[in-house]
PDB file of C-alpha atoms in Angstrom:
ATOM      1  CA  MET K  13    -115.845-198.689  61.480  1.00  0.00           C
ATOM      2  CA  PRO K  14    -115.016-195.541  63.471  1.00  0.00           C
ATOM      3  CA  PRO K  15    -116.934-195.368  66.714  1.00  0.00           C
ATOM      4  CA  ALA K  16    -120.164-193.644  66.785  1.00  0.00           C
ATOM      5  CA  ARG K  17    -120.561-190.363  68.557  1.00  0.00           C
ATOM      6  CA  PRO K  18    -123.320-189.874  71.253  1.00  0.00           C
ATOM      7  CA  ASP K  19    -125.341-187.669  68.753  1.00  0.00           C
ATOM      8  CA  GLY K  20    -125.425-190.597  66.253  1.00  0.00           C
ATOM      9  CA  THR K  21    -123.061-189.042  63.747  1.00  0.00           C
ATOM     10  CA  ASP K  22    -119.792-190.635  62.654  1.00  0.00           C
ATOM     11  CA  ALA K  23    -116.690-189.262  64.348  1.00  0.00           C
ATOM     12  CA  ILE K  24    -113.710-188.178  62.074  1.00  0.00           C
ATOM     13  CA  PRO K  25    -110.868-190.582  62.905  1.00  0.00           C
ATOM     14  CA  PRO K  26    -107.693-189.101  64.166  1.00  0.00           C
ATOM     15  CA  ALA K  27    -105.049-188.102  61.535  1.00  0.00           C
ATOM     16  CA  GLY K  28    -101.674-188.733  62.953  1.00  0.00           C
ATOM     17  CA  GLY K  29    -102.891-188.650  66.519  1.00  0.00           C
ATOM     18  CA  LEU K  30    -104.582-185.227  66.118  1.00  0.00           C
ATOM     19  CA  GLY K  31    -108.242-184.741  66.710  1.00  0.00           C
ATOM     20  CA  ARG K  32    -110.579-182.323  65.100  1.00  0.00           C
ATOM     21  CA  ARG K  33    -109.933-179.453  67.579  1.00  0.00           C
ATOM     22  CA  THR K  34    -106.216-179.794  67.340  1.00  0.00           C
ATOM     23  CA  LEU K  35    -106.469-179.687  63.582  1.00  0.00           C
ATOM     24  CA  VAL K  36    -108.513-176.600  63.474  1.00  0.00           C
ATOM     25  CA  THR K  37    -106.305-174.954  65.992  1.00  0.00           C
ATOM     26  CA  GLY K  38    -103.346-175.762  63.740  1.00  0.00           C
ATOM     27  CA  LEU K  39    -105.074-174.205  60.698  1.00  0.00           C
ATOM     28  CA  GLY K  40    -105.524-170.915  62.738  1.00  0.00           C
ATOM     29  CA  LEU K  41    -101.732-170.556  62.423  1.00  0.00           C
ATOM     30  CA  LEU K  42    -101.832-170.747  58.648  1.00  0.00           C
ATOM     31  CA  VAL K  43    -104.919-168.928  57.537  1.00  0.00           C
ATOM     32  CA  PRO K  44    -106.790-165.971  58.643  1.00  0.00           C
ATOM     33  CA  ALA K  45    -109.330-166.459  61.530  1.00  0.00           C
ATOM     34  CA  THR K  46    -112.126-165.530  59.073  1.00  0.00           C
ATOM     35  CA  ALA K  47    -111.175-168.319  56.791  1.00  0.00           C
ATOM     36  CA  VAL K  48    -111.170-170.835  59.617  1.00  0.00           C
ATOM     37  CA  ALA K  49    -114.490-169.661  60.696  1.00  0.00           C
ATOM     38  CA  ARG K  50    -115.810-170.604  57.339  1.00  0.00           C
ATOM     39  CA  VAL K  51    -114.551-174.291  57.567  1.00  0.00           C
ATOM     40  CA  ALA K  52    -114.894-174.975  61.327  1.00  0.00           C
ATOM     41  CA  PRO K  53    -118.296-176.708  62.038  1.00  0.00           C
ATOM     42  CA  HIS K  54    -120.762-175.052  64.360  1.00  0.00           C
ATOM     43  CA  ALA K  55    -121.809-176.866  67.433  1.00  0.00           C
ATOM     44  CA  PRO K  56    -125.510-177.803  67.246  1.00  0.00           C
ATOM     45  CA  ALA K  57    -127.817-175.375  68.996  1.00  0.00           C
ATOM     46  CA  HIS K  58    -129.495-178.362  70.772  1.00  0.00           C
ATOM     47  CA  PRO K  59    -127.581-181.626  71.872  1.00  0.00           C
ATOM     48  CA  HIS K  60    -129.997-183.719  69.783  1.00  0.00           C
ATOM     49  CA  ALA K  61    -130.058-181.485  66.722  1.00  0.00           C
ATOM     50  CA  PRO K  62    -128.524-182.837  63.545  1.00  0.00           C
ATOM     51  CA  ALA K  63    -124.992-181.439  62.930  1.00  0.00           C
ATOM     52  CA  ALA K  64    -124.150-179.347  60.013  1.00  0.00           C
ATOM     53  CA  PRO K  65    -122.424-181.368  57.074  1.00  0.00           C
ATOM     54  CA  HIS K  66    -118.760-181.312  57.291  1.00  0.00           C
ATOM     55  CA  ALA K  67    -116.604-179.578  54.502  1.00  0.00           C
ATOM     56  CA  PRO K  68    -114.254-181.853  52.756  1.00  0.00           C
ATOM     57  CA  ALA K  69    -111.011-182.210  54.460  1.00  0.00           C
ATOM     58  CA  HIS K  70    -109.194-181.306  51.230  1.00  0.00           C
ATOM     59  CA  ALA K  71    -111.208-178.140  50.540  1.00  0.00           C
ATOM     60  CA  ALA K  72    -108.727-175.410  49.385  1.00  0.00           C
ATOM     61  CA  LEU K  73    -108.666-171.918  50.930  1.00  0.00           C
ATOM     62  CA  HIS K  74    -108.319-169.207  48.335  1.00  0.00           C
ATOM     63  CA  ALA K  75    -107.185-165.669  48.872  1.00  0.00           C
ATOM     64  CA  PRO K  76    -109.318-162.948  47.247  1.00  0.00           C
ATOM     65  CA  ALA K  77    -108.183-162.058  43.835  1.00  0.00           C
ATOM     66  CA  ILE K  78    -106.573-158.726  43.227  1.00  0.00           C
ATOM     67  CA  VAL K  79    -108.678-156.901  40.567  1.00  0.00           C
ATOM     68  CA  GLY K  80    -106.515-153.822  40.139  1.00  0.00           C
ATOM     69  CA  ARG K  81    -105.509-150.432  41.720  1.00  0.00           C
ATOM     70  CA  ALA K  82    -108.081-147.778  42.362  1.00  0.00           C
ATOM     71  CA  ALA K  83    -107.691-144.745  40.122  1.00  0.00           C
ATOM     72  CA  ARG K  84    -106.534-141.605  41.779  1.00  0.00           C
ATOM     73  CA  PRO K  85    -109.380-139.212  42.465  1.00  0.00           C
ATOM     74  CA  ARG K  86    -109.431-136.102  39.940  1.00  0.00           C
ATOM     75  CA  PRO K  87    -108.203-132.875  41.779  1.00  0.00           C
ATOM     76  CA  LEU K  88    -110.850-130.368  42.327  1.00  0.00           C
ATOM     77  CA  VAL K  89    -110.201-126.852  41.107  1.00  0.00           C
ATOM     78  CA  MET K  90    -112.198-124.120  42.804  1.00  0.00           C
ATOM     79  CA  LEU K  91    -112.894-121.078  40.605  1.00  0.00           C
ATOM     80  CA  ASP K  92    -113.695-117.730  42.161  1.00  0.00           C
ATOM     81  CA  PRO K  93    -115.356-115.126  40.009  1.00  0.00           C
ATOM     82  CA  GLY K  94    -114.615-111.949  41.874  1.00  0.00           C
ATOM     83  CA  HIS K  95    -117.293-109.605  43.258  1.00  0.00           C
ATOM     84  CA  GLY K  96    -121.027-110.065  42.439  1.00  0.00           C
ATOM     85  CA  GLY K  97    -124.354-108.985  43.578  1.00  0.00           C
ATOM     86  CA  LYS K  98    -124.414-105.575  44.992  1.00  0.00           C
ATOM     87  CA  ASP K  99    -120.669-105.498  44.537  1.00  0.00           C
ATOM     88  CA  PRO K 100    -119.918-104.608  40.994  1.00  0.00           C
ATOM     89  CA  GLY K 101    -116.109-104.575  41.292  1.00  0.00           C
ATOM     90  CA  ALA K 102    -114.395-102.270  38.906  1.00  0.00           C
ATOM     91  CA  ILE K 103    -116.385-100.340  36.299  1.00  0.00           C
ATOM     92  CA  GLY K 104    -114.864-100.115  32.836  1.00  0.00           C
ATOM     93  CA  VAL K 105    -114.211 -96.902  30.906  1.00  0.00           C
ATOM     94  CA  SER K 106    -117.259 -98.008  28.699  1.00  0.00           C
ATOM     95  CA  GLY K 107    -119.477 -99.042  31.764  1.00  0.00           C
ATOM     96  CA  THR K 108    -118.569-102.730  31.886  1.00  0.00           C
ATOM     97  CA  TYR K 109    -118.845-104.367  35.282  1.00  0.00           C
ATOM     98  CA  GLU K 110    -115.960-106.423  36.519  1.00  0.00           C
ATOM     99  CA  LYS K 111    -118.270-108.963  38.152  1.00  0.00           C
ATOM    100  CA  HIS K 112    -119.808-109.844  34.833  1.00  0.00           C
ATOM    101  CA  VAL K 113    -116.358-110.242  33.098  1.00  0.00           C
ATOM    102  CA  ALA K 114    -115.106-112.345  35.894  1.00  0.00           C
ATOM    103  CA  GLU K 115    -118.124-114.678  35.905  1.00  0.00           C
ATOM    104  CA  ALA K 116    -118.028-115.086  32.023  1.00  0.00           C
ATOM    105  CA  ALA K 117    -114.198-115.878  32.169  1.00  0.00           C
ATOM    106  CA  ALA K 118    -114.612-118.321  35.038  1.00  0.00           C
ATOM    107  CA  SER K 119    -117.534-120.171  33.276  1.00  0.00           C
ATOM    108  CA  GLU K 120    -115.302-120.444  30.055  1.00  0.00           C
ATOM    109  CA  LEU K 121    -112.405-121.897  32.089  1.00  0.00           C
ATOM    110  CA  GLN K 122    -114.864-124.252  33.967  1.00  0.00           C
ATOM    111  CA  ARG K 123    -116.134-125.472  30.615  1.00  0.00           C
ATOM    112  CA  GLN K 124    -112.613-126.116  29.213  1.00  0.00           C
ATOM    113  CA  LEU K 125    -111.421-127.853  32.357  1.00  0.00           C
ATOM    114  CA  GLU K 126    -114.308-130.228  32.580  1.00  0.00           C
ATOM    115  CA  ALA K 127    -114.030-130.998  28.881  1.00  0.00           C
ATOM    116  CA  SER K 128    -110.476-132.155  29.400  1.00  0.00           C
ATOM    117  CA  GLY K 129    -111.814-134.821  31.704  1.00  0.00           C
ATOM    118  CA  ARG K 130    -108.782-134.407  34.099  1.00  0.00           C
ATOM    119  CA  TYR K 131    -110.535-132.277  36.775  1.00  0.00           C
ATOM    120  CA  ARG K 132    -113.535-131.659  38.872  1.00  0.00           C
ATOM    121  CA  VAL K 133    -114.537-128.002  39.088  1.00  0.00           C
ATOM    122  CA  ALA K 134    -116.581-125.957  41.479  1.00  0.00           C
ATOM    123  CA  MET K 135    -117.402-122.297  41.477  1.00  0.00           C
ATOM    124  CA  THR K 136    -117.847-120.033  44.359  1.00  0.00           C
ATOM    125  CA  ARG K 137    -120.723-118.402  42.571  1.00  0.00           C
ATOM    126  CA  ALA K 138    -122.312-119.319  39.328  1.00  0.00           C
ATOM    127  CA  ASP K 139    -124.711-116.405  39.177  1.00  0.00           C
ATOM    128  CA  ASP K 140    -124.797-112.700  40.137  1.00  0.00           C
ATOM    129  CA  ARG K 141    -124.852-112.777  43.888  1.00  0.00           C
ATOM    130  CA  PHE K 142    -122.626-111.398  46.797  1.00  0.00           C
ATOM    131  CA  ILE K 143    -120.342-113.586  48.745  1.00  0.00           C
ATOM    132  CA  PRO K 144    -118.129-112.262  51.474  1.00  0.00           C
ATOM    133  CA  LEU K 145    -114.383-112.767  51.010  1.00  0.00           C
ATOM    134  CA  GLU K 146    -114.140-115.308  53.919  1.00  0.00           C
ATOM    135  CA  GLY K 147    -117.124-117.076  52.662  1.00  0.00           C
ATOM    136  CA  ARG K 148    -115.278-117.900  49.428  1.00  0.00           C
ATOM    137  CA  VAL K 149    -112.466-119.453  51.281  1.00  0.00           C
ATOM    138  CA  ASP K 150    -114.890-121.489  53.294  1.00  0.00           C
ATOM    139  CA  ILE K 151    -116.543-122.808  50.133  1.00  0.00           C
ATOM    140  CA  ALA K 152    -113.213-124.133  48.872  1.00  0.00           C
ATOM    141  CA  HIS K 153    -112.498-125.776  52.210  1.00  0.00           C
ATOM    142  CA  THR K 154    -116.033-127.342  52.116  1.00  0.00           C
ATOM    143  CA  HIS K 155    -115.282-128.802  48.764  1.00  0.00           C
ATOM    144  CA  LYS K 156    -111.746-129.985  49.821  1.00  0.00           C
ATOM    145  CA  ALA K 157    -110.339-128.011  46.865  1.00  0.00           C
ATOM    146  CA  SER K 158    -106.900-128.903  45.503  1.00  0.00           C
ATOM    147  CA  LEU K 159    -106.379-125.406  44.010  1.00  0.00           C
ATOM    148  CA  PHE K 160    -108.108-122.076  44.429  1.00  0.00           C
ATOM    149  CA  ILE K 161    -108.161-119.506  41.602  1.00  0.00           C
ATOM    150  CA  SER K 162    -109.746-116.113  42.100  1.00  0.00           C
ATOM    151  CA  MET K 163    -110.552-114.236  38.863  1.00  0.00           C
ATOM    152  CA  HIS K 164    -110.554-110.468  38.556  1.00  0.00           C
ATOM    153  CA  ALA K 165    -110.269-107.508  36.129  1.00  0.00           C
ATOM    154  CA  ASP K 166    -109.729-104.570  38.413  1.00  0.00           C
ATOM    155  CA  ALA K 167    -109.163-100.748  37.673  1.00  0.00           C
ATOM    156  CA  LEU K 168    -106.243 -98.478  38.493  1.00  0.00           C
ATOM    157  CA  THR K 169    -106.085 -94.709  38.551  1.00  0.00           C
ATOM    158  CA  ASN K 170    -103.519 -94.794  35.836  1.00  0.00           C
ATOM    159  CA  ARG K 171    -105.540 -95.754  32.858  1.00  0.00           C
ATOM    160  CA  ALA K 172    -102.533 -96.383  30.729  1.00  0.00           C
ATOM    161  CA  VAL K 173    -101.586 -99.419  32.626  1.00  0.00           C
ATOM    162  CA  ARG K 174    -102.787-102.687  30.977  1.00  0.00           C
ATOM    163  CA  GLY K 175    -101.862-106.309  31.034  1.00  0.00           C
ATOM    164  CA  ALA K 176    -102.480-109.494  33.046  1.00  0.00           C
ATOM    165  CA  SER K 177    -100.924-110.482  36.346  1.00  0.00           C
ATOM    166  CA  VAL K 178    -101.045-113.088  39.069  1.00  0.00           C
ATOM    167  CA  TYR K 179    -100.924-112.456  42.809  1.00  0.00           C
ATOM    168  CA  THR K 180    -100.052-114.639  45.816  1.00  0.00           C
ATOM    169  CA  LEU K 181    -100.459-114.184  49.549  1.00  0.00           C
ATOM    170  CA  SER K 182     -97.887-112.231  51.633  1.00  0.00           C
ATOM    171  CA  SER K 183     -98.006-110.102  54.659  1.00  0.00           C
ATOM    172  CA  LYS K 184     -96.191-107.382  52.737  1.00  0.00           C
ATOM    173  CA  ALA K 185     -96.931-106.173  49.372  1.00  0.00           C
ATOM    174  CA  SER K 186     -94.366-106.584  46.602  1.00  0.00           C
ATOM    175  CA  ASP K 187     -94.970-102.883  45.436  1.00  0.00           C
ATOM    176  CA  ARG K 188     -97.305 -99.916  46.052  1.00  0.00           C
ATOM    177  CA  GLN K 189     -99.543-100.692  43.025  1.00  0.00           C
ATOM    178  CA  THR K 190    -100.172-104.139  44.437  1.00  0.00           C
ATOM    179  CA  ALA K 191    -100.769-102.829  47.912  1.00  0.00           C
ATOM    180  CA  MET K 192    -103.487-100.412  46.724  1.00  0.00           C
ATOM    181  CA  LEU K 193    -104.943-103.354  44.612  1.00  0.00           C
ATOM    182  CA  ALA K 194    -105.150-105.537  47.694  1.00  0.00           C
ATOM    183  CA  GLN K 195    -106.702-102.670  49.736  1.00  0.00           C
ATOM    184  CA  THR K 196    -109.358-102.268  47.125  1.00  0.00           C
ATOM    185  CA  GLU K 197    -110.122-106.037  46.988  1.00  0.00           C
ATOM    186  CA  ASN K 198    -110.203-106.380  50.768  1.00  0.00           C
ATOM    187  CA  SER K 199    -112.648-103.639  51.088  1.00  0.00           C
ATOM    188  CA  ALA K 200    -115.323-105.538  48.964  1.00  0.00           C
ATOM    189  CA  ASP K 201    -116.861-106.879  52.220  1.00  0.00           C
ATOM    190  CA  ARG K 202    -118.194-103.382  52.883  1.00  0.00           C
ATOM    191  CA  TYR K 203    -121.116-104.312  50.649  1.00  0.00           C
ATOM    192  CA  GLY K 204    -122.148-106.910  52.989  1.00  0.00           C
ATOM    193  CA  GLY K 205    -122.946-104.479  55.876  1.00  0.00           C
ATOM    194  CA  PRO K 206    -121.366-103.916  59.211  1.00  0.00           C
ATOM    195  CA  GLN K 207    -121.128-107.493  60.046  1.00  0.00           C
ATOM    196  CA  MET K 208    -119.114-108.446  56.932  1.00  0.00           C
ATOM    197  CA  HIS K 209    -115.668-106.900  56.944  1.00  0.00           C
ATOM    198  CA  ALA K 210    -112.123-107.856  55.979  1.00  0.00           C
ATOM    199  CA  ASP K 211    -109.618-108.516  58.795  1.00  0.00           C
ATOM    200  CA  SER K 212    -107.242-105.877  59.943  1.00  0.00           C
ATOM    201  CA  PRO K 213    -103.889-105.727  58.720  1.00  0.00           C
ATOM    202  CA  GLU K 214    -102.379-107.092  61.982  1.00  0.00           C
ATOM    203  CA  VAL K 215    -104.737-110.041  61.692  1.00  0.00           C
ATOM    204  CA  GLN K 216    -103.787-110.660  57.982  1.00  0.00           C
ATOM    205  CA  GLU K 217    -100.136-110.674  58.950  1.00  0.00           C
ATOM    206  CA  ILE K 218    -100.800-113.544  61.462  1.00  0.00           C
ATOM    207  CA  LEU K 219    -102.969-115.331  58.932  1.00  0.00           C
ATOM    208  CA  ALA K 220    -100.327-115.041  56.249  1.00  0.00           C
ATOM    209  CA  SER K 221     -97.703-116.561  58.692  1.00  0.00           C
ATOM    210  CA  LEU K 222     -99.868-119.597  59.366  1.00  0.00           C
ATOM    211  CA  VAL K 223     -99.832-120.652  55.636  1.00  0.00           C
ATOM    212  CA  THR K 224     -97.814-123.861  55.459  1.00  0.00           C
ATOM    213  CA  GLU K 225     -94.781-123.826  53.419  1.00  0.00           C
ATOM    214  CA  GLU K 226     -96.057-126.516  51.103  1.00  0.00           C
ATOM    215  CA  THR K 227     -98.979-124.183  50.330  1.00  0.00           C
ATOM    216  CA  ARG K 228     -96.687-121.256  49.638  1.00  0.00           C
ATOM    217  CA  HIS K 229     -94.717-123.416  47.251  1.00  0.00           C
ATOM    218  CA  GLY K 230     -97.779-124.606  45.585  1.00  0.00           C
ATOM    219  CA  ALA K 231     -99.146-121.065  45.001  1.00  0.00           C
ATOM    220  CA  ALA K 232     -95.778-119.712  43.702  1.00  0.00           C
ATOM    221  CA  HIS K 233     -95.555-122.689  41.369  1.00  0.00           C
ATOM    222  CA  MET K 234     -98.998-121.982  40.063  1.00  0.00           C
ATOM    223  CA  ALA K 235     -98.307-118.276  39.629  1.00  0.00           C
ATOM    224  CA  SER K 236     -95.219-119.035  37.622  1.00  0.00           C
ATOM    225  CA  SER K 237     -97.101-121.535  35.348  1.00  0.00           C
ATOM    226  CA  ILE K 238     -99.864-119.049  34.666  1.00  0.00           C
ATOM    227  CA  VAL K 239     -97.205-116.297  33.737  1.00  0.00           C
ATOM    228  CA  SER K 240     -95.373-118.736  31.517  1.00  0.00           C
ATOM    229  CA  SER K 241     -98.745-119.794  29.628  1.00  0.00           C
ATOM    230  CA  PHE K 242     -99.856-116.157  29.265  1.00  0.00           C
ATOM    231  CA  ARG K 243     -96.636-114.870  27.997  1.00  0.00           C
ATOM    232  CA  PRO K 244     -96.804-115.850  24.420  1.00  0.00           C
ATOM    233  CA  ARG K 245    -100.567-115.142  24.047  1.00  0.00           C
ATOM    234  CA  ILE K 246    -101.745-112.375  26.511  1.00  0.00           C
ATOM    235  CA  GLY K 247    -100.049-109.052  27.263  1.00  0.00           C
ATOM    236  CA  LEU K 248     -98.532-108.964  30.859  1.00  0.00           C
ATOM    237  CA  LEU K 249     -97.554-106.260  33.287  1.00  0.00           C
ATOM    238  CA  GLN K 250     -93.760-105.595  33.467  1.00  0.00           C
ATOM    239  CA  HIS K 251     -93.508-107.586  36.687  1.00  0.00           C
ATOM    240  CA  PRO K 252     -96.588-109.969  36.331  1.00  0.00           C
ATOM    241  CA  SER K 253     -95.973-112.126  39.531  1.00  0.00           C
ATOM    242  CA  ARG K 254     -96.671-110.106  42.579  1.00  0.00           C
ATOM    243  CA  HIS K 255     -97.885-110.674  46.192  1.00  0.00           C
ATOM    244  CA  ALA K 256     -99.859-108.846  48.853  1.00  0.00           C
ATOM    245  CA  SER K 257    -102.229-109.660  51.787  1.00  0.00           C
ATOM    246  CA  PHE K 258    -105.290-110.434  49.883  1.00  0.00           C
ATOM    247  CA  VAL K 259    -108.012-111.877  52.236  1.00  0.00           C
ATOM    248  CA  VAL K 260    -109.425-114.207  49.573  1.00  0.00           C
ATOM    249  CA  LEU K 261    -105.980-116.009  49.424  1.00  0.00           C
ATOM    250  CA  LYS K 262    -105.634-116.771  53.130  1.00  0.00           C
ATOM    251  CA  SER K 263    -106.172-120.480  53.056  1.00  0.00           C
ATOM    252  CA  ALA K 264    -103.568-122.192  55.135  1.00  0.00           C
ATOM    253  CA  ASP K 265    -103.661-125.489  53.040  1.00  0.00           C
ATOM    254  CA  ILE K 266    -104.956-124.739  49.680  1.00  0.00           C
ATOM    255  CA  PRO K 267    -102.550-123.161  47.156  1.00  0.00           C
ATOM    256  CA  SER K 268    -104.397-120.000  46.144  1.00  0.00           C
ATOM    257  CA  VAL K 269    -103.814-117.337  43.406  1.00  0.00           C
ATOM    258  CA  LEU K 270    -105.526-114.388  42.206  1.00  0.00           C
ATOM    259  CA  VAL K 271    -105.468-113.658  38.412  1.00  0.00           C
ATOM    260  CA  GLU K 272    -106.001-110.143  37.076  1.00  0.00           C
ATOM    261  CA  MET K 273    -106.981-110.804  33.476  1.00  0.00           C
ATOM    262  CA  GLY K 274    -106.406-107.089  32.657  1.00  0.00           C
ATOM    263  CA  PHE K 275    -107.667-103.786  33.808  1.00  0.00           C
ATOM    264  CA  MET K 276    -111.055-102.334  33.235  1.00  0.00           C
ATOM    265  CA  SER K 277    -109.567 -98.873  33.591  1.00  0.00           C
ATOM    266  CA  ASN K 278    -107.718 -99.424  30.361  1.00  0.00           C
ATOM    267  CA  HIS K 279    -110.010 -99.272  27.255  1.00  0.00           C
ATOM    268  CA  MET K 280    -108.008-101.902  25.239  1.00  0.00           C
ATOM    269  CA  ASP K 281    -108.074-104.417  28.081  1.00  0.00           C
ATOM    270  CA  GLU K 282    -111.738-103.764  28.718  1.00  0.00           C
ATOM    271  CA  ALA K 283    -112.583-104.027  24.960  1.00  0.00           C
ATOM    272  CA  ALA K 284    -110.672-107.514  24.964  1.00  0.00           C
ATOM    273  CA  LEU K 285    -112.329-108.880  28.061  1.00  0.00           C
ATOM    274  CA  ARG K 286    -115.839-108.139  26.631  1.00  0.00           C
ATOM    275  CA  GLN K 287    -115.031-110.546  23.756  1.00  0.00           C
ATOM    276  CA  ALA K 288    -115.865-114.225  24.160  1.00  0.00           C
ATOM    277  CA  ALA K 289    -112.908-115.156  21.901  1.00  0.00           C
ATOM    278  CA  HIS K 290    -110.407-113.368  23.967  1.00  0.00           C
ATOM    279  CA  ARG K 291    -111.781-114.966  27.196  1.00  0.00           C
ATOM    280  CA  MET K 292    -111.415-118.345  25.518  1.00  0.00           C
ATOM    281  CA  VAL K 293    -107.726-117.633  25.016  1.00  0.00           C
ATOM    282  CA  VAL K 294    -107.289-116.570  28.512  1.00  0.00           C
ATOM    283  CA  ALA K 295    -109.068-119.820  29.602  1.00  0.00           C
ATOM    284  CA  GLY K 296    -107.007-121.999  27.338  1.00  0.00           C
ATOM    285  CA  ALA K 297    -103.766-120.519  28.688  1.00  0.00           C
ATOM    286  CA  MET K 298    -104.849-121.153  32.228  1.00  0.00           C
ATOM    287  CA  VAL K 299    -105.775-124.780  31.423  1.00  0.00           C
ATOM    288  CA  GLN K 300    -102.334-125.310  30.207  1.00  0.00           C
ATOM    289  CA  ALA K 301    -101.088-123.666  33.436  1.00  0.00           C
ATOM    290  CA  ILE K 302    -103.072-125.928  35.576  1.00  0.00           C
ATOM    291  CA  ASP K 303    -101.989-129.009  33.647  1.00  0.00           C
ATOM    292  CA  ARG K 304     -98.369-128.088  34.288  1.00  0.00           C
ATOM    293  CA  TYR K 305     -99.071-127.387  37.927  1.00  0.00           C
ATOM    294  CA  PHE K 306    -100.721-130.901  38.495  1.00  0.00           C
ATOM    295  CA  ALA K 307     -97.989-132.624  36.416  1.00  0.00           C
ATOM    296  CA  THR K 308     -95.456-132.002  39.010  1.00  0.00           C
ATOM    297  CA  ASP K 309     -95.143-134.948  41.363  1.00  0.00           C
ATOM    298  CA  SER K 310     -95.148-132.941  44.455  1.00  0.00           C
ATOM    299  CA  MET K 311     -98.263-131.041  43.490  1.00  0.00           C
ATOM    300  CA  VAL K 312    -100.235-134.277  42.578  1.00  0.00           C
ATOM    301  CA  THR K 313     -99.306-135.559  46.110  1.00  0.00           C
ATOM    302  CA  HIS K 314    -100.756-132.471  47.658  1.00  0.00           C
ATOM    303  CA  ALA K 315    -103.834-132.466  45.444  1.00  0.00           C
ATOM    304  CA  THR K 316    -104.859-136.041  46.058  1.00  0.00           C
ATOM    305  CA  GLY K 317    -103.491-136.470  49.670  1.00  0.00           C
TER     306      GLY K 317
END
């Protein structure tokens, strides 16, 4: 019989000359401390209190089972219907407001993207309200967007010009027409009153220089994908991929593009954009472009962090 302990319980006989304390200390070298804590006995709170029952010496310690790998989060696409509220945007030759066309097209694109099940989608505005340009960028950052797409249908003085085009951020405009377009877009904040205004050209140049190379690459890749998807289905400008200092594209870490779906100053573009069937085609082409964008490994890494 093993000797009795002072508290009346039986002592565990030494195993190979090792006592309980030495045995637990040795286990600490083989298993995590939390596992040792589960099998090590607790000292009684009172010297005369009964001790907790001992775990069997042969009890196995099991590591937690690996159930599986967590699925990657779906990227969030931020859609930005241009203008809104007291800012009508361009007014078409038959009186159509750009703000209404932009919202309708963005809503259709949101519907198709969500139906695919591959993306989360958010809108800077889902109704007819005014949002300052910088506020749109802030919304994208608040949602931690992976991609920002601003949707427009502007007007030009030359009513013969028609076709879609895509724009990315640059401190210098790619051409005179794009420079004038950016100036018009950047002046939209005038509808917000004196406290709402676009940044000066000097500040815009500084902001453009802060955009990371990864973001520039992502925006250029997205613009190229849109042009490729539009080409067989939708008429394009002669040089459809352009760049200028657009305030709404100034995010330093979210690839951002501005899509001109056509020009309200051209009666054929305006008539097409008024049709839901045409907007469905535009949205379908953009879904294809977005799929191609996120299919690239580097883009997925950027989107999911």
